[in-house]
């Protein structure tokens, strides 16, 4: 038998090799694309979850009163969260006001002791003993003592306190800053300066 070259067979084998190469390239590309899409979807899901938790993590002001005849407010707040509880010493606050183009501010963290507060405790759960909780728990209400003055710690002076804003006819603002970026601000106005009177 005589040996013959079949050119069509050679073309067929070459086409089959190219076809197998294309299948390998397409399946590799699909794997990479699916893997990347899955990572993007998981990243987006995580971002949405964090954003939802942060958007639904808030402090709600329930009420406020003149606490003493000097410079303290007694505020009632409620912590609401779909996320996690927060450590009290990570929650910051600022009491500030403006008078004659000058801004006065006092700042600190929940749980910072204040000499005029009962036992120095400035935050406690409503209906419980006056002791500082280690964390804010979603759905629970807390009393907060806000002390007027400027600076940090026990502060200096009575700036932005109830009597100070009443005498000057100005509005004070109390802002609370959560560790994950949420914050809320409440206006404080004193229409009648008496201990126990409501702050609107």
Coordinates of C-alpha atoms in Angstrom, one line a residue:
X1 CA 0.0 0.0 0.0
X2 CA 1.3 3.4 -0.9
X3 CA 1.5 6.1 1.7
X4 CA -0.6 9.2 0.9
X5 CA -0.9 12.6 2.5
X6 CA -4.4 13.6 3.3
X7 CA -4.5 17.3 3.5
X8 CA -8.1 17.4 4.7
X9 CA -7.2 15.2 7.7
X10 CA -4.4 17.6 8.6
X11 CA -6.8 20.6 8.4
X12 CA -9.3 18.6 10.5
X13 CA -6.7 17.9 13.2
X14 CA -5.5 21.5 13.2
X15 CA -9.1 22.7 13.5
X16 CA -9.7 20.3 16.4
X17 CA -6.6 21.6 18.2
X18 CA -7.8 25.2 17.7
X19 CA -11.3 24.3 18.8
X20 CA -10.0 22.7 22.0
X21 CA -7.8 25.7 22.7
X22 CA -10.8 28.0 22.3
X23 CA -12.8 25.9 24.7
X24 CA -10.0 26.1 27.3
X25 CA -9.7 29.8 26.8
X26 CA -13.4 30.4 27.0
X27 CA -13.8 28.2 30.1
X28 CA -10.9 30.0 31.8
X29 CA -12.3 33.4 31.0
X30 CA -15.7 32.4 32.3
X31 CA -14.2 31.1 35.5
X32 CA -12.3 34.4 36.0
X33 CA -15.4 36.5 35.2
X34 CA -17.7 34.5 37.5
X35 CA -15.1 34.7 40.3
X36 CA -14.8 38.4 39.9
X37 CA -18.6 39.0 39.7
X38 CA -19.0 36.9 42.9
X39 CA -16.4 39.0 44.7
X40 CA -18.0 42.2 43.5
X41 CA -21.4 40.9 44.6
X42 CA -20.1 39.9 48.0
X43 CA -18.3 43.3 48.4
X44 CA -21.5 45.1 47.5
X45 CA -23.6 43.0 49.9
X46 CA -21.1 43.7 52.7
X47 CA -21.2 47.4 51.9
X48 CA -25.0 47.4 51.9
X49 CA -25.1 45.6 55.2
X50 CA -22.7 48.0 56.8
X51 CA -24.5 51.0 55.4
X52 CA -27.9 49.6 56.5
X53 CA -26.6 49.0 60.0
X54 CA -25.1 52.5 60.2
X55 CA -28.2 54.1 58.7
X56 CA -30.3 52.3 61.3
X57 CA -27.9 53.0 64.2
X58 CA -29.0 56.2 65.9
X59 CA -29.6 58.0 69.1
X60 CA -33.1 59.4 69.7
X61 CA -33.6 62.2 72.1
X62 CA -36.7 61.5 74.3
X63 CA -36.7 64.5 76.6
X64 CA -34.6 67.0 78.4
X65 CA -34.8 69.0 81.7
X66 CA -32.9 71.6 83.7
X67 CA -31.0 69.3 86.2
X68 CA -29.7 71.8 88.7
X69 CA -29.9 75.6 89.3
X70 CA -26.5 76.1 87.7
X71 CA -25.2 74.5 84.5
X72 CA -26.5 70.9 84.1
X73 CA -29.0 69.3 81.8
X74 CA -30.7 65.9 82.3
X75 CA -31.4 64.3 79.0
X76 CA -33.1 61.0 78.2
X77 CA -32.0 59.2 75.0
X78 CA -32.7 55.9 73.4
X79 CA -30.1 53.9 71.5
X80 CA -31.5 52.2 68.4
X81 CA -29.4 49.8 66.3
X82 CA -29.8 47.0 63.8
X83 CA -26.1 46.5 64.1
X84 CA -24.2 46.1 67.3
X85 CA -24.1 47.5 70.8
X86 CA -21.5 50.2 71.3
X87 CA -19.0 50.8 74.1
X88 CA -20.0 53.8 76.1
X89 CA -16.5 55.2 76.3
X90 CA -16.4 55.3 72.4
X91 CA -19.5 57.5 72.1
X92 CA -18.5 61.2 71.9
X93 CA -20.5 64.3 72.7
X94 CA -20.3 68.0 72.2
X95 CA -22.4 70.7 74.0
X96 CA -22.0 74.0 72.1
X97 CA -23.6 77.3 71.6
X98 CA -22.9 80.7 70.0
X99 CA -23.2 84.1 71.5
X100 CA -21.9 87.5 70.2
X101 CA -20.1 85.7 67.3
X102 CA -18.2 83.5 69.7
X103 CA -18.6 79.7 69.8
X104 CA -18.4 78.0 73.2
X105 CA -18.1 74.2 73.4
X106 CA -17.6 71.5 75.9
X107 CA -16.8 67.9 74.8
X108 CA -16.1 64.5 76.0
X109 CA -17.2 60.8 76.0
X110 CA -20.1 59.1 77.6
X111 CA -19.0 58.0 81.0
X112 CA -16.5 60.8 81.6
X113 CA -17.1 61.7 85.3
X114 CA -18.5 65.1 86.2
X115 CA -18.3 66.4 89.8
X116 CA -21.9 67.7 89.8
X117 CA -23.4 64.4 88.7
X118 CA -24.6 61.9 91.3
X119 CA -21.4 59.9 92.2
X120 CA -19.8 61.5 89.2
X121 CA -21.8 59.2 86.9
X122 CA -23.1 61.0 83.8
X123 CA -24.9 58.1 82.1
X124 CA -27.1 55.3 83.4
X125 CA -30.0 53.2 82.2
X126 CA -33.5 54.4 82.9
X127 CA -35.1 52.5 85.8
X128 CA -31.8 51.1 87.0
X129 CA -29.3 52.1 89.7
X130 CA -27.1 55.1 88.9
X131 CA -24.1 53.1 87.6
X132 CA -22.3 53.6 84.3
X133 CA -23.1 50.9 81.8
X134 CA -20.2 49.5 79.7
X135 CA -22.2 49.6 76.5
X136 CA -25.3 51.0 75.0
X137 CA -27.9 48.3 74.2
X138 CA -30.4 48.7 71.4
X139 CA -33.9 49.6 72.5
X140 CA -32.8 50.8 76.0
X141 CA -33.2 54.3 77.3
X142 CA -30.6 56.1 79.2
X143 CA -30.3 59.3 81.3
X144 CA -27.4 61.6 80.4
X145 CA -26.1 64.5 82.5
X146 CA -24.7 67.2 80.2
X147 CA -22.6 69.8 82.0
X148 CA -22.1 73.3 80.7
X149 CA -18.7 75.0 80.4
X150 CA -15.9 74.9 78.0
X151 CA -13.1 72.4 77.2
X152 CA -13.0 68.8 78.4
X153 CA -13.1 67.1 81.8
X154 CA -15.0 69.1 84.4
X155 CA -14.9 72.1 82.1
X156 CA -14.5 75.7 83.0
X157 CA -17.4 78.1 83.5
X158 CA -21.1 77.7 82.7
X159 CA -21.2 78.4 79.0
X160 CA -24.1 76.8 77.2
X161 CA -25.6 75.5 80.5
X162 CA -29.3 76.1 81.1
X163 CA -29.0 79.3 83.1
X164 CA -26.4 80.7 80.7
X165 CA -28.5 80.2 77.6
X166 CA -31.7 81.4 79.4
X167 CA -30.0 84.7 80.6
X168 CA -28.7 85.4 77.0
X169 CA -31.7 84.1 75.1
X170 CA -29.6 81.7 72.9
X171 CA -30.0 78.1 71.8
X172 CA -27.5 75.4 72.8
X173 CA -26.9 72.2 70.8
X174 CA -26.0 68.7 72.1
X175 CA -24.4 66.4 69.6
X176 CA -23.7 62.7 70.0
X177 CA -21.2 60.9 67.8
X178 CA -21.2 57.1 67.4
X179 CA -18.0 55.3 66.7
X180 CA -19.1 54.0 63.3
X181 CA -19.9 57.5 62.0
X182 CA -23.5 58.1 63.0
X183 CA -24.4 61.3 64.8
X184 CA -27.4 63.2 66.0
X185 CA -27.9 66.8 67.3
X186 CA -30.6 68.1 69.6
X187 CA -31.4 71.8 70.1
X188 CA -31.7 72.9 73.7
X189 CA -33.8 75.9 74.6
X190 CA -34.8 77.0 78.1
X191 CA -38.0 79.0 78.2
X192 CA -38.5 78.8 82.0
X193 CA -35.4 78.5 84.2
X194 CA -36.4 76.2 87.1
X195 CA -35.0 72.9 88.2
X196 CA -37.0 70.1 86.5
X197 CA -38.4 72.4 83.8
X198 CA -38.5 70.9 80.3
X199 CA -35.8 71.9 77.8
X200 CA -37.3 72.2 74.4

